[in-house]
Amino acid sequence: MGRYKETLTLLIAISLLLSVFTLAQPAIPREQTLVIGGAYWEPPKKYNPFNYGGSVSGTVGLIYEPLYLWIPIKPENQRFVPWLAADQPNWISPTEVEIKLRPEAKWWDGSPITADDVRFTFYDVPRKVPSSTWGGVRNYIIDVVVVNDKTVRFKFNQSANYADFLFQLYSAPILPRKYYEPYVNQYGDQLTDLAKWPVVADGKDPTKLLGSGMYKVLYTADDHFILERVDSWWGKSIFGTPAPKYIKGVVVYSNQVAANMLGSGELDWSCFYIPGGPTMVASGYALAFNKTNPLYLPANVAYLFVNTQKAPFNDPNFRKALYFAINIQNLISSAYEGAVTVSNPVGLLPVWSKYVATDLLQQYGYKYDPDKAKAILDAAGYKDVNGDGYRELPNGKPLRVQIIVPYGWTDWMFSAISIANDLRAVGIYAEASFPDFGVYINMIDSGQYDAAINNFGSFATPSPYNLYYWAFAATPGIWTGNHGRYNNTKLKSLIQQLGQVAPLPENEGKIKSILRDIQKILLDEMPALPLWYNGYWFLASQKYWTGWPTVNNPYGVPTIWNGQWQHGGLLVLLNLKP
């Protein structure tokens, strides 16, 4: 009888415990909830600011805030918007810049955000947690001086990477020193280990984090999370109060499922690539930034990387022939329904259009021209020797090209097929291959591939340095860049010089000169092939919310992608109306 009672008591306790967990999810009114998707691909339970790239999108922006936003909509109106900062950076000299904080800025507990927090973020953390996402600033920031409670002065060495600093001004999350310093001192670099994050700090319970942003974590599950508006948010007296009381982020693995959710109003804000997006917009089921094609703002550059460490991809003439052979506009029409635009041959996004050396582009004349491709291949010795309809290498050995993209990435799969067909049309035997994502990563990391589509580090930033460093100067790797393993000492030196030019008006001519020299090498060598500008995949339902940014009201980029809420997503929250 005693064992029975113990068992019964245990079962009751378990039942009560399960009921608590069942009731833990709050009931939230749909009309007060903004449902978002397109940035969440695993259970959304990590809110680690030290490794925000591997954490839930919105960790930086919604919970922890940056000094600035950066809005890259048009070349003429790209701008830094002071957020925690009170004004634009004040450059005292090329090696010293002063930034003032808003006097209103506070943490959720009501304590002020101070210059000491900024010093902790930009000076202490990079040295004690060097693998933090912004840890590289320790290589050029030699001091962060606390002038007073609301003023800091950054000091740089003579080889400062200003391009990276501009990027970190809107990317690095300002962290509360009083909250995180004990963890930084105790755990150091372990703080970036996402597997250990639930053990250290308060990552095991993200509802207890101390942030400063508009929203805090209310609930997490395997397939969604819920954030709740912070009604005492310090910024409401300056920016206003965001209308959605709640944000629900959903994990959806199928673009078609996302399309169905968007069309029915179950999904308010989509940053998925939606098949049939132009038709949904034309039929009134969804709103896009533009009403007609191209629907999407350019976000990054989709490259065809070729392995320059193996023949024939180590031959600049062969790489040039590939570019002339690919009908990029046809690819866009078939894979993207015309909703994005062709990249220029040097990969500069429209936000950097003032730096494009148009005279060089005209001189080299890169465009779709299969006859030109054939002529280049013939002259370089790539001919059909055995009469099978496909060219051989100059030494007579078979010429085969395999283009890889991850399985399930349907837009890239269609693109790879289109490219393979174009190459076959000029006599190059090519085929598209769709390995699982993990295999795709391993093939690029190990250099065991021919050609691959990728765009992981080609996003718009204040300087083209970030794009070119990623594409041609980084240590080769899927998460680092330089997938083609291209090695050009002169190009790498020019990219380094570009990063080290202080962002002062008097240096604009120097920046343009360096970029012109970079473009000349790229046009001579064609080390990787810029194909199209991947879009910020924004479509919205107006069933519950209006006030979305459009070409007629371009107040911000409507994106929720990780690390890019600062491109305008935060402004979207402030402009939406029920």
Coordinates of C-alpha atoms in Angstrom, one line a residue:
M1 CA 0.0 0.0 0.0
G2 CA 2.9 2.4 0.8
R3 CA 4.5 1.8 -2.6
Y4 CA 1.1 2.4 -4.2
K5 CA 0.7 5.7 -2.4
E6 CA 4.2 6.7 -3.4
T7 CA 3.5 5.9 -7.0
L8 CA 0.2 7.7 -7.0
T9 CA 1.8 10.7 -5.4
L10 CA 4.5 10.7 -8.1
L11 CA 2.0 10.4 -10.9
I12 CA 0.0 13.3 -9.5
A13 CA 3.2 15.4 -9.2
I14 CA 4.2 14.5 -12.8
S15 CA 0.6 15.4 -14.0
L16 CA 0.7 18.7 -12.2
L17 CA 4.2 19.4 -13.6
L18 CA 3.0 18.6 -17.1
S19 CA 0.0 20.8 -16.7
V20 CA 2.2 23.7 -15.7
F21 CA 4.3 23.2 -18.9
T22 CA 1.1 22.9 -20.9
L23 CA -0.2 26.1 -19.5
A24 CA 3.2 27.9 -19.8
Q25 CA 2.4 29.1 -23.3
P26 CA 0.4 32.3 -23.0
A27 CA -2.7 32.9 -25.0
I28 CA -2.0 36.0 -27.1
P29 CA -4.6 37.9 -29.2
R30 CA -4.0 37.5 -32.9
E31 CA -4.9 41.1 -33.7
Q32 CA -2.1 42.2 -31.4
T33 CA 0.4 39.7 -32.7
L34 CA 2.8 40.2 -35.6
V35 CA 3.7 36.7 -37.1
I36 CA 7.1 36.7 -38.8
G37 CA 9.1 34.0 -40.6
G38 CA 12.0 33.4 -43.0
A39 CA 14.8 33.7 -40.5
Y40 CA 14.3 30.7 -38.2
W41 CA 15.5 27.2 -39.2
E42 CA 15.9 25.4 -35.8
P43 CA 14.2 25.5 -32.4
P44 CA 14.4 29.2 -31.5
K45 CA 15.9 28.9 -28.0
K46 CA 19.4 30.5 -28.2
Y47 CA 19.6 34.2 -27.4
N48 CA 23.4 34.5 -27.2
P49 CA 24.6 38.0 -28.0
F50 CA 28.3 36.9 -28.1
N51 CA 27.5 34.6 -31.0
Y52 CA 24.4 36.2 -32.4
G53 CA 25.0 34.7 -35.9
G54 CA 24.1 31.3 -34.5
S55 CA 21.3 32.6 -32.2
V56 CA 17.7 33.5 -32.8
S57 CA 17.4 36.4 -35.3
G58 CA 16.4 39.5 -33.3
T59 CA 18.8 38.8 -30.5
V60 CA 20.6 41.9 -31.8
G61 CA 18.0 44.6 -32.5
L62 CA 14.9 43.5 -30.6
I63 CA 16.6 42.5 -27.3
Y64 CA 20.1 44.0 -27.4
E65 CA 20.5 47.2 -29.3
P66 CA 23.3 48.7 -31.4
L67 CA 24.6 52.3 -31.5
Y68 CA 23.2 52.9 -35.0
L69 CA 20.9 51.5 -37.7
W70 CA 22.2 51.5 -41.3
I71 CA 19.6 51.9 -44.1
P72 CA 20.8 50.7 -47.5
I73 CA 17.8 51.3 -49.8
K74 CA 19.2 53.7 -52.4
P75 CA 22.7 55.1 -53.1
E76 CA 21.5 58.6 -52.4
N77 CA 19.8 57.9 -49.1
Q78 CA 21.8 55.2 -47.5
R79 CA 22.4 56.5 -44.0
F80 CA 23.3 55.8 -40.4
V81 CA 20.4 56.4 -38.1
P82 CA 21.4 57.1 -34.5
W83 CA 19.8 54.6 -32.1
L84 CA 21.5 54.3 -28.8
A85 CA 23.8 56.9 -30.1
A86 CA 22.6 60.5 -29.9
D87 CA 24.2 61.8 -33.1
Q88 CA 26.5 60.9 -36.0
P89 CA 30.1 59.8 -35.1
N90 CA 32.3 62.8 -34.5
W91 CA 35.7 62.2 -36.2
I92 CA 38.2 64.1 -34.2
S93 CA 41.1 62.7 -36.3
P94 CA 41.6 59.6 -38.5
T95 CA 42.5 57.7 -35.4
E96 CA 39.9 59.0 -33.0
V97 CA 36.1 59.2 -33.1
E98 CA 33.7 60.3 -30.4
I99 CA 30.2 59.1 -29.9
K100 CA 27.6 60.4 -27.5
L101 CA 24.8 58.2 -26.1
R102 CA 21.1 59.2 -25.8
P103 CA 20.4 60.5 -22.3
E104 CA 17.1 58.5 -22.3
A105 CA 18.8 55.2 -23.1
K106 CA 18.1 52.6 -20.3
W107 CA 18.2 48.9 -19.5
W108 CA 15.0 47.1 -18.7
D109 CA 15.7 47.4 -15.0
G110 CA 15.6 51.2 -15.3
S111 CA 19.4 51.8 -14.9
P112 CA 21.1 54.0 -17.6
I113 CA 23.1 52.7 -20.5
T114 CA 26.4 54.3 -20.0
A115 CA 29.7 54.9 -21.7
D116 CA 31.1 52.2 -19.5
D117 CA 28.8 49.7 -21.1
V118 CA 30.1 50.7 -24.6
R119 CA 33.7 50.3 -23.4
F120 CA 32.9 46.9 -22.0
T121 CA 31.3 45.9 -25.3
F122 CA 34.0 47.2 -27.6
Y123 CA 37.1 46.8 -25.5
D124 CA 36.7 44.3 -22.7
V125 CA 34.6 41.7 -24.5
P126 CA 36.8 41.4 -27.7
R127 CA 39.8 40.8 -25.4
K128 CA 38.3 38.3 -23.0
V129 CA 35.9 36.7 -25.5
P130 CA 38.0 37.0 -28.7
S131 CA 35.7 34.6 -30.7
S132 CA 32.7 36.9 -30.1
T133 CA 31.1 38.0 -33.4
W134 CA 32.8 41.4 -33.2
G135 CA 35.9 40.2 -31.5
G136 CA 38.1 41.3 -34.4
V137 CA 37.9 44.9 -33.3
R138 CA 40.6 44.2 -30.8
N139 CA 43.1 44.2 -33.7
Y140 CA 42.6 47.9 -34.3
I141 CA 40.7 49.5 -31.4
I142 CA 43.5 50.3 -28.9
D143 CA 41.3 52.1 -26.4
V144 CA 37.7 53.1 -25.7
V145 CA 37.9 56.1 -23.4
V146 CA 35.0 57.0 -21.1
V147 CA 34.8 60.8 -21.4
N148 CA 31.7 61.0 -19.2
D149 CA 28.7 58.8 -18.5
K150 CA 27.2 59.4 -22.0
T151 CA 30.3 59.9 -24.1
V152 CA 33.0 57.5 -25.4
R153 CA 36.0 58.1 -27.6
F154 CA 37.3 55.2 -29.7
K155 CA 41.1 55.3 -30.5
F156 CA 42.5 53.3 -33.4
N157 CA 46.0 52.2 -34.4
Q158 CA 47.6 53.2 -37.7
S159 CA 46.3 50.1 -39.5
A160 CA 42.7 50.4 -38.4
N161 CA 40.0 48.6 -40.4
Y162 CA 37.6 51.4 -40.7
A163 CA 35.3 49.4 -43.0
D164 CA 34.8 46.8 -40.2
F165 CA 34.3 49.5 -37.6
L166 CA 31.5 51.1 -39.6
F167 CA 29.9 47.6 -39.9
Q168 CA 30.2 47.1 -36.1
L169 CA 28.6 50.4 -35.3
Y170 CA 25.2 48.9 -36.3
S171 CA 26.0 45.2 -35.8
A172 CA 27.6 44.9 -32.4
P173 CA 25.1 44.7 -29.5
I174 CA 25.8 47.0 -26.6
L175 CA 25.8 44.8 -23.5
P176 CA 25.1 45.7 -19.9
R177 CA 28.4 45.5 -18.1
K178 CA 26.9 44.8 -14.6
Y179 CA 25.1 41.8 -16.0
Y180 CA 27.6 40.2 -18.2
E181 CA 31.0 41.1 -16.7
P182 CA 30.9 38.2 -14.1
Y183 CA 30.2 35.7 -16.9
V184 CA 32.9 37.2 -19.2
N185 CA 35.4 36.9 -16.4
Q186 CA 34.4 33.4 -15.5
Y187 CA 33.8 31.7 -18.9
G188 CA 35.7 33.9 -21.4
D189 CA 35.6 32.4 -24.8
Q190 CA 33.2 29.6 -23.8
L191 CA 30.5 32.2 -24.1
T192 CA 30.4 31.8 -27.8
D193 CA 29.9 28.1 -27.7
L194 CA 26.2 27.8 -28.5
A195 CA 26.1 24.2 -27.1
K196 CA 27.3 25.5 -23.7
W197 CA 25.2 28.7 -23.7
P198 CA 22.3 27.2 -21.8
V199 CA 24.8 26.3 -19.0
V200 CA 26.5 29.7 -18.7
A201 CA 24.9 33.1 -18.1
D202 CA 21.1 33.0 -18.0
G203 CA 20.8 31.4 -21.4
K204 CA 18.9 28.5 -19.8
D205 CA 16.1 30.9 -19.3
P206 CA 16.0 33.7 -21.9
T207 CA 13.0 35.4 -20.2
K208 CA 15.5 36.5 -17.5
L209 CA 18.0 38.2 -19.8
L210 CA 18.7 41.9 -19.2
G211 CA 18.4 43.9 -22.5
S212 CA 17.4 47.3 -23.6
G213 CA 15.3 46.7 -26.7
M214 CA 11.6 47.0 -27.7
Y215 CA 10.8 43.3 -27.0
K216 CA 11.8 40.6 -24.5
V217 CA 11.4 36.8 -24.6
L218 CA 8.0 35.6 -23.3
Y219 CA 8.0 32.0 -24.5
T220 CA 10.0 29.5 -26.6
A221 CA 9.0 26.2 -28.2
D222 CA 10.6 24.0 -30.8
D223 CA 8.7 25.5 -33.7
H224 CA 8.1 29.1 -32.6
F225 CA 8.8 31.8 -30.0
I226 CA 6.9 34.7 -28.6
L227 CA 8.3 38.1 -27.7
E228 CA 6.4 40.7 -25.7
R229 CA 6.6 44.4 -26.1
V230 CA 8.5 46.3 -23.4
D231 CA 6.1 49.0 -22.6
S232 CA 8.7 50.9 -20.5
W233 CA 11.1 50.9 -23.4
W234 CA 13.3 53.9 -23.2
G235 CA 12.9 54.8 -26.9
K236 CA 9.2 55.4 -27.0
S237 CA 9.6 59.1 -26.2
I238 CA 11.9 59.5 -29.2
F239 CA 10.7 56.9 -31.8
G240 CA 7.2 56.0 -30.6
T241 CA 5.8 52.7 -29.4
P242 CA 5.7 49.7 -31.7
A243 CA 2.0 48.7 -32.4
P244 CA 2.4 44.9 -32.1
K245 CA 2.1 43.9 -28.5
Y246 CA 3.6 40.5 -29.4
I247 CA 5.9 39.1 -32.1
K248 CA 5.5 35.4 -32.9
G249 CA 8.4 33.9 -34.9
V250 CA 7.7 30.7 -36.7
V251 CA 10.0 27.9 -37.8
V252 CA 8.8 26.8 -41.3
Y253 CA 11.0 24.6 -43.5
S254 CA 9.0 24.8 -46.8
N255 CA 8.7 27.9 -48.9
Q256 CA 5.5 26.6 -50.3
V257 CA 4.0 26.2 -46.8
A258 CA 5.1 29.7 -46.1
A259 CA 3.4 30.9 -49.3
N260 CA 0.2 29.2 -48.2
M261 CA 0.4 30.8 -44.7
L262 CA 1.1 34.3 -46.3
G263 CA -1.9 33.9 -48.6
S264 CA -4.3 33.0 -45.8
G265 CA -3.1 35.7 -43.5
E266 CA -1.5 33.2 -41.0
L267 CA 1.9 34.9 -41.7
D268 CA 2.2 38.7 -41.6
W269 CA 5.8 39.3 -42.5
S270 CA 7.6 36.9 -44.8
C271 CA 11.3 36.9 -45.6
F272 CA 11.2 33.5 -47.2
Y273 CA 11.7 33.2 -51.0
I274 CA 8.1 32.7 -52.0
P275 CA 7.5 30.7 -55.2
G276 CA 4.9 32.5 -57.2
G277 CA 5.5 35.8 -55.4
P278 CA 4.9 38.0 -58.4
T279 CA 1.5 36.3 -59.0
M280 CA 0.5 36.7 -55.3
V281 CA 1.4 40.4 -55.5
A282 CA -0.5 41.0 -58.7
S283 CA -3.5 39.2 -57.3
G284 CA -3.5 41.2 -54.1
Y285 CA -2.6 38.3 -51.8
A286 CA 0.7 39.9 -50.7
L287 CA 2.4 43.2 -50.7
A288 CA 6.0 43.7 -51.9
F289 CA 8.4 46.6 -51.8
N290 CA 7.8 47.2 -55.5
K291 CA 4.4 46.5 -57.2
T292 CA 6.0 45.1 -60.3
N293 CA 9.3 43.3 -61.1
P294 CA 11.8 43.5 -59.7
L295 CA 9.8 43.0 -56.5
Y296 CA 12.7 42.9 -54.1
L297 CA 15.4 45.3 -52.9
P298 CA 18.9 44.0 -53.7
A299 CA 20.4 42.4 -50.6
N300 CA 23.5 40.5 -51.7
V301 CA 25.4 39.1 -54.7
A302 CA 24.9 35.5 -55.8
Y303 CA 28.2 34.4 -57.2
L304 CA 29.2 31.4 -59.2
F305 CA 32.5 30.5 -57.5
V306 CA 34.9 28.2 -59.4
N307 CA 37.7 26.3 -57.9
T308 CA 40.7 28.3 -59.1
Q309 CA 43.1 25.7 -57.7
K310 CA 42.3 23.2 -60.4
A311 CA 42.2 23.1 -64.2
P312 CA 40.5 24.5 -66.2
F313 CA 39.2 27.0 -63.5
N314 CA 42.8 28.3 -62.9
D315 CA 42.7 29.7 -66.4
P316 CA 41.3 33.3 -66.6
N317 CA 40.3 32.8 -70.3
F318 CA 38.2 29.8 -69.3
R319 CA 36.5 31.8 -66.5
K320 CA 35.8 34.7 -68.9
A321 CA 34.3 32.3 -71.4
L322 CA 32.0 31.0 -68.6
Y323 CA 30.7 34.5 -68.0
F324 CA 30.0 35.2 -71.7
A325 CA 28.2 31.8 -71.9
I326 CA 25.7 32.3 -69.1
N327 CA 22.3 33.9 -69.9
I328 CA 21.8 35.5 -66.5
Q329 CA 18.6 37.3 -67.5
N330 CA 17.0 34.0 -68.7
L331 CA 18.1 32.4 -65.4
I332 CA 16.4 35.2 -63.5
S333 CA 13.2 34.8 -65.5
S334 CA 13.0 31.1 -65.0
A335 CA 14.3 30.7 -61.4
Y336 CA 13.0 34.0 -59.9
E337 CA 10.1 34.9 -62.2
G338 CA 11.9 38.2 -63.0
A339 CA 11.7 39.4 -59.4
V340 CA 15.5 40.2 -59.0
T341 CA 18.1 41.9 -61.2
V342 CA 21.3 41.0 -63.0
S343 CA 24.6 41.9 -61.2
N344 CA 27.2 44.0 -62.9
P345 CA 30.4 42.0 -63.7
V346 CA 32.3 43.4 -60.7
G347 CA 29.6 42.5 -58.1
L348 CA 29.0 46.0 -56.7
L349 CA 25.5 46.3 -55.3
P350 CA 23.3 49.3 -56.4
V351 CA 24.0 50.9 -53.0
W352 CA 27.6 51.2 -54.1
S353 CA 26.8 52.4 -57.6
K354 CA 28.9 55.6 -57.3
Y355 CA 32.0 53.4 -57.1
V356 CA 31.3 51.4 -60.3
A357 CA 34.0 52.1 -63.0
T358 CA 31.5 52.3 -65.9
D359 CA 34.2 53.1 -68.4
L360 CA 36.0 49.9 -67.5
L361 CA 32.8 47.9 -67.8
Q362 CA 32.2 49.3 -71.3
Q363 CA 35.8 48.6 -72.3
Y364 CA 35.6 44.9 -71.3
G365 CA 32.1 44.5 -72.6
Y366 CA 31.0 41.6 -70.5
K367 CA 27.5 40.4 -71.4
Y368 CA 25.7 37.2 -72.5
D369 CA 27.4 36.4 -75.8
P370 CA 27.7 32.6 -76.5
D371 CA 29.6 33.3 -79.8
K372 CA 32.2 35.3 -77.8
A373 CA 32.4 32.4 -75.3
K374 CA 33.1 29.9 -78.1
A375 CA 35.7 32.1 -79.7
I376 CA 37.6 32.5 -76.3
L377 CA 37.4 28.7 -75.7
D378 CA 38.7 28.0 -79.2
A379 CA 41.6 30.4 -78.9
A380 CA 42.5 29.0 -75.5
G381 CA 42.7 25.4 -76.8
Y382 CA 39.4 24.0 -75.4
K383 CA 38.1 22.1 -78.5
D384 CA 36.0 19.1 -79.3
V385 CA 38.8 16.7 -80.2
N386 CA 36.9 13.4 -80.2
G387 CA 33.8 14.7 -81.9
D388 CA 31.3 13.9 -79.1
G389 CA 29.9 17.4 -79.2
Y390 CA 31.8 18.5 -76.0
R391 CA 35.2 20.2 -75.6
E392 CA 38.2 18.7 -74.1
L393 CA 41.0 20.3 -72.1
P394 CA 44.0 21.6 -74.1
N395 CA 45.9 18.4 -73.2
G396 CA 43.1 16.3 -74.7
K397 CA 41.7 15.1 -71.4
P398 CA 37.9 15.2 -70.7
L399 CA 36.5 18.5 -69.6
R400 CA 33.6 18.1 -67.1
V401 CA 32.0 20.8 -64.9
Q402 CA 29.8 20.0 -61.9
I403 CA 27.8 22.9 -60.3
I404 CA 26.7 22.3 -56.7
V405 CA 24.0 23.9 -54.7
P406 CA 22.3 22.5 -51.6
Y407 CA 19.4 20.1 -52.1
G408 CA 16.0 21.8 -51.4
W409 CA 17.2 25.3 -52.2
T410 CA 14.8 25.3 -55.2
D411 CA 15.7 28.7 -56.6
W412 CA 19.4 27.8 -56.7
M413 CA 18.6 24.4 -58.0
F414 CA 16.8 25.9 -61.0
S415 CA 19.7 28.4 -61.4
A416 CA 22.3 25.6 -61.5
I417 CA 20.3 23.7 -64.1
S418 CA 20.0 26.9 -66.2
I419 CA 23.8 27.5 -66.0
A420 CA 24.6 23.9 -66.9
N421 CA 22.3 24.2 -70.0
D422 CA 24.1 27.4 -71.1
L423 CA 27.5 25.8 -70.7
R424 CA 26.4 22.8 -72.7
A425 CA 25.3 25.1 -75.5
V426 CA 28.9 26.3 -76.0
G427 CA 30.3 22.8 -75.8
I428 CA 31.2 22.5 -72.1
Y429 CA 29.9 19.3 -70.6
A430 CA 28.2 20.6 -67.4
E431 CA 25.8 19.2 -64.9
A432 CA 24.0 20.4 -61.8
S433 CA 24.4 18.5 -58.6
F434 CA 22.3 18.8 -55.4
P435 CA 24.2 17.5 -52.3
D436 CA 22.7 17.8 -48.8
F437 CA 23.6 21.0 -47.1
G438 CA 26.2 19.4 -44.9
V439 CA 27.9 17.7 -47.9
Y440 CA 27.8 21.0 -49.8
I441 CA 29.6 22.7 -46.8
N442 CA 32.2 19.9 -46.7
M443 CA 32.9 20.1 -50.4
I444 CA 33.5 23.8 -50.3
D445 CA 35.5 23.7 -47.1
S446 CA 37.8 21.0 -48.5
G447 CA 38.0 22.5 -52.0
Q448 CA 36.7 19.2 -53.5
Y449 CA 34.3 20.8 -56.0
D450 CA 34.3 22.5 -59.5
A451 CA 31.7 25.3 -59.2
A452 CA 29.2 26.4 -56.6
I453 CA 26.6 29.1 -56.2
N454 CA 27.0 31.1 -52.9
N455 CA 26.2 34.5 -51.4
F456 CA 26.7 34.0 -47.7
G457 CA 29.0 37.0 -47.1
S458 CA 28.0 39.3 -49.9
F459 CA 25.5 41.5 -48.1
A460 CA 25.2 45.3 -48.4
T461 CA 27.4 47.1 -45.9
P462 CA 28.7 50.7 -45.8
S463 CA 31.9 49.8 -47.7
P464 CA 32.4 47.3 -50.6
Y465 CA 35.4 46.2 -48.6
N466 CA 33.3 43.6 -46.7
L467 CA 32.1 42.1 -50.0
Y468 CA 35.5 41.9 -51.6
Y469 CA 37.3 40.7 -48.5
W470 CA 34.8 37.8 -48.2
A471 CA 34.9 36.9 -51.9
F472 CA 38.6 37.1 -52.6
A473 CA 40.8 37.7 -49.5
A474 CA 39.4 35.6 -46.7
T475 CA 40.8 32.3 -45.5
P476 CA 38.8 29.8 -47.6
G477 CA 35.8 28.2 -46.0
I478 CA 32.0 28.2 -46.2
W479 CA 31.6 30.6 -43.2
T480 CA 34.7 32.7 -44.0
G481 CA 34.6 33.2 -47.8
N482 CA 37.0 33.0 -50.8
H483 CA 35.2 29.8 -51.9
G484 CA 37.1 29.8 -55.2
R485 CA 40.5 29.8 -53.3
Y486 CA 41.7 32.6 -55.5
N487 CA 45.1 33.9 -54.5
N488 CA 46.2 37.3 -55.9
T489 CA 48.6 39.2 -53.8
K490 CA 48.0 42.5 -55.5
L491 CA 44.2 42.2 -55.1
K492 CA 44.5 41.3 -51.4
S493 CA 46.7 44.3 -50.8
L494 CA 44.2 46.6 -52.5
I495 CA 41.4 45.2 -50.5
Q496 CA 43.4 45.7 -47.3
Q497 CA 44.1 49.3 -48.3
L498 CA 40.4 49.9 -49.0
G499 CA 39.5 48.8 -45.4
Q500 CA 42.1 51.1 -44.0
V501 CA 40.9 54.4 -45.5
A502 CA 39.3 56.5 -42.9
P503 CA 35.6 57.4 -43.8
L504 CA 36.2 61.1 -44.1
P505 CA 35.0 63.3 -47.0
E506 CA 38.5 64.2 -48.1
N507 CA 39.2 60.4 -48.6
E508 CA 36.4 59.8 -51.1
G509 CA 38.7 60.2 -54.1
K510 CA 41.2 57.7 -52.6
I511 CA 38.4 55.1 -52.0
K512 CA 37.3 55.4 -55.6
S513 CA 40.8 55.1 -56.9
I514 CA 41.4 51.9 -54.9
L515 CA 38.1 50.4 -56.0
R516 CA 38.9 51.2 -59.7
D517 CA 42.1 49.2 -59.4
I518 CA 40.2 46.4 -57.8
Q519 CA 37.7 46.3 -60.6
K520 CA 40.4 46.3 -63.2
I521 CA 41.8 43.1 -61.7
L522 CA 38.4 41.5 -61.4
L523 CA 37.6 42.3 -65.1
D524 CA 41.0 41.0 -66.2
E525 CA 40.8 37.8 -64.2
M526 CA 37.1 37.1 -63.5
P527 CA 38.1 35.0 -60.4
A528 CA 34.4 34.5 -59.6
L529 CA 31.3 35.2 -61.6
P530 CA 28.7 37.7 -60.1
L531 CA 25.4 36.6 -61.4
W532 CA 22.4 38.3 -59.8
Y533 CA 21.5 40.4 -56.8
N534 CA 19.7 38.2 -54.4
G535 CA 16.7 40.1 -52.9
Y536 CA 15.6 40.9 -49.5
W537 CA 12.7 38.4 -49.7
F538 CA 10.0 40.6 -48.3
L539 CA 6.3 39.9 -48.8
A540 CA 3.6 41.0 -46.4
S541 CA 0.0 40.3 -45.6
Q542 CA -2.2 43.3 -44.9
K543 CA -4.9 41.2 -43.1
Y544 CA -3.8 42.4 -39.7
W545 CA -1.2 45.1 -40.3
T546 CA -0.6 48.0 -42.6
G547 CA 2.1 50.6 -42.9
W548 CA 4.7 48.4 -44.6
P549 CA 7.6 50.1 -46.4
T550 CA 7.3 50.3 -50.1
V551 CA 9.0 52.1 -53.0
N552 CA 6.6 55.0 -52.3
N553 CA 7.4 55.0 -48.6
P554 CA 11.0 53.7 -48.4
Y555 CA 11.7 54.4 -44.7
G556 CA 13.6 51.1 -44.1
V557 CA 14.5 47.7 -45.5
P558 CA 11.8 45.3 -44.4
T559 CA 14.0 42.4 -43.3
I560 CA 14.1 40.1 -40.2
W561 CA 17.3 38.2 -41.2
N562 CA 19.9 37.6 -38.5
G563 CA 22.0 40.7 -37.9
Q564 CA 20.0 42.8 -40.3
W565 CA 17.0 44.0 -38.3
Q566 CA 19.2 47.2 -38.2
H567 CA 18.7 47.7 -41.9
G568 CA 15.1 48.8 -41.2
G569 CA 13.3 46.0 -39.6
L570 CA 13.1 47.9 -36.3
L571 CA 11.6 50.9 -38.2
V572 CA 9.0 48.6 -39.6
L573 CA 7.8 47.7 -36.1
L574 CA 7.5 51.4 -35.3
N575 CA 5.5 52.2 -38.5
L576 CA 3.0 49.3 -38.6
K577 CA -0.6 50.1 -37.8
P578 CA -3.4 47.6 -36.9

